[in-house]
Amino acid sequence: MKILNKNILREFKFSIARFISISILLALGVFILIGLKVTGNDMRQTANDYYSIHNMADAEIRSNANISEVDQKKLKKLDHLKAIEFTNSTDGLISGSNTSIRIQAETTKLSTNQLISGHLPKNNHEITLNNRDKGKYEIGSYITLKNKSGDATSELKNNKYKVVGFITSSDYLLKQNLGTTTVGTGQIDTYGVVSKSAFKSNNPTVALISYNNLKGSSYSDSYEKQVEKNISQSEPTIKRMVQDRKKESYSLLIKR
Amino acid sequence: MSYIEVKHSSKIYKINGHDFYANNDINFNLDKGELTIIVGESGAGKSTLLNILGGMDSSTSGQLIIDNTDISDYSTRQMTTYRRKSVGFVFQFYNLIPNLTSLENVELASQIVPDALDPIKVMNDVGLSDRVDSFPAELSGGEQQRVSIARAIAKNPDLLLCDEPTGALDYKTGKNILKMLQDFCHNSQKNVIIVTHNGMIKPMADHVIELSDGKVKLDTLNVSPTPVEKIEW
Ligand SMILES: Nc1ncnc2c1ncn2[C@@H]1O[C@H](COP(=O)(O)OP(=O)(O)O)[C@@H](O)[C@H]1O
Ligand SMILES: [Mg+2]
């Protein structure tokens, strides 16, 4: 079939521009189709893996006041709890710059941090920083924290910390817009983790929660619905706790 | 014994619910080596009949017996083999492959049959030995039709079918082509069937079949056919 092949070859040769256009068109079509079909799944899978590595909490309770031991006990009795961890967090500024930073106590069970380099803080003079700040701060260097009025932050025992490592966190996925704060520009620029003992108060302000009745990966419908259901189930209990706490505070005030 | 026997062959098209007979109970026999002319007005059913003879279409009813073999109930695959090995076809509008030179067009046909003729020699026979490397677009209509005849002949077919082979050509060129077909028929003793609407060329044939409204109107044998050069129209 020599001539037949010749014809096929010339068909390509005489319409090379058309051939290339159609090939590109096909490639583009396949690319987009596969892209649309696969990329979403890939991204969700990647995110899910990331969350798993960091043991990301399913829900979080934040309080302006400290969560008292009585309240901690009550929270531990919420339905469907797999694990609960209490921790502290405060916002400050890194002195010598306008960088606002959220300082968190190190967690061991939920929303843990992955160490990228260096080591985790071993005492209350050490801090590990957001891995994205690697270029700005070196391991072994020191940073000083202050509150918005330039004084020492009231929640922390110390204000000068040695940078001992860099970490990633499931709480902060974005490069920017890490969250809002009352210090600096109102946007959190970065975050750091200190040991639990670096906080003055033993009474935590944050409760991290994971549930035992969840199915499916993050972003799946079943997961999100169940989490929402659990949260709305817990809401009355938590609201009652808030009411009780308010009354208690008022009565304390009146007593004085 | 006839080489080709057409028996009660009909081709029926359904046109908005009605049966339309493109061929209506056609009967004729052709002997081996005959030059046959099928003549009739436009729409008489000539192309339909020729396509059935060439295995490119099948009749709705009736039999087509070629060399004692009934091919009317051939499978698709058998039909393909029949078309490939036994039939050469010349179309009104040449149907040459534009990507191939005239010689390559002929070679393409010769490469699909076992006992093909030498393409160069066939090109020589149709008088195109100096245009073998030309592409169809570089040839005149008459030259293209000669290439298409060369392509049909190169397969060395038992049956050469030509559907209005001179329809798109001028008088002189057309005459040339007809002469070529008559010569091929008489020299090779193969069957050549020419479809035309031009009744004036009937004298050149050994056998004339006149079609009208899908039916055979006249079936005449011509004992002493006239050489094409002597016919004027
Ligand atoms: N595929 C088809 N469907 C319907 N009618 C057809 C079809 N092919 C041909 N015909 C009709 O059959 C008749 C004969 O056609 P044809 O054999 O091409 O005529 P001609 O003798 O001019 O070659 C015409 O009237 C035509 O309209
Ligand atoms: Mg026709």
JSON list of C-alpha atoms in Angstrom, two decimals, chain A residues 1-4 6-7 10-11 14, chain B residues 97 99-101 104 107-108 111 135:
[
{"chain": "A", "resi": 1, "resn": "MET", "atom": "CA", "xyz": [0.00, 0.00, 0.00]},
{"chain": "A", "resi": 2, "resn": "LYS", "atom": "CA", "xyz": [2.83, 2.38, -0.76]},
{"chain": "A", "resi": 3, "resn": "ILE", "atom": "CA", "xyz": [0.80, 4.89, -2.74]},
{"chain": "A", "resi": 4, "resn": "LEU", "atom": "CA", "xyz": [-1.98, 4.91, -0.20]},
{"chain": "A", "resi": 6, "resn": "LYS", "atom": "CA", "xyz": [1.94, 8.49, 0.21]},
{"chain": "A", "resi": 7, "resn": "ASN", "atom": "CA", "xyz": [-1.52, 9.96, -0.14]},
{"chain": "A", "resi": 10, "resn": "ARG", "atom": "CA", "xyz": [0.64, 14.29, 1.51]},
{"chain": "A", "resi": 11, "resn": "GLU", "atom": "CA", "xyz": [-2.77, 14.93, 3.01]},
{"chain": "A", "resi": 14, "resn": "PHE", "atom": "CA", "xyz": [-0.44, 19.87, 1.99]},
{"chain": "B", "resi": 97, "resn": "ILE", "atom": "CA", "xyz": [-7.04, 11.99, -5.94]},
{"chain": "B", "resi": 99, "resn": "ASN", "atom": "CA", "xyz": [-2.69, 14.71, -3.61]},
{"chain": "B", "resi": 100, "resn": "LEU", "atom": "CA", "xyz": [-1.28, 12.16, -6.03]},
{"chain": "B", "resi": 101, "resn": "THR", "atom": "CA", "xyz": [0.36, 12.68, -9.41]},
{"chain": "B", "resi": 104, "resn": "GLU", "atom": "CA", "xyz": [0.48, 7.68, -8.63]},
{"chain": "B", "resi": 107, "resn": "GLU", "atom": "CA", "xyz": [-0.41, 3.06, -9.31]},
{"chain": "B", "resi": 108, "resn": "LEU", "atom": "CA", "xyz": [-2.86, 3.35, -6.44]},
{"chain": "B", "resi": 111, "resn": "GLN", "atom": "CA", "xyz": [-1.63, -1.85, -6.18]},
{"chain": "B", "resi": 135, "resn": "PHE", "atom": "CA", "xyz": [-0.97, 16.58, -10.41]}
]
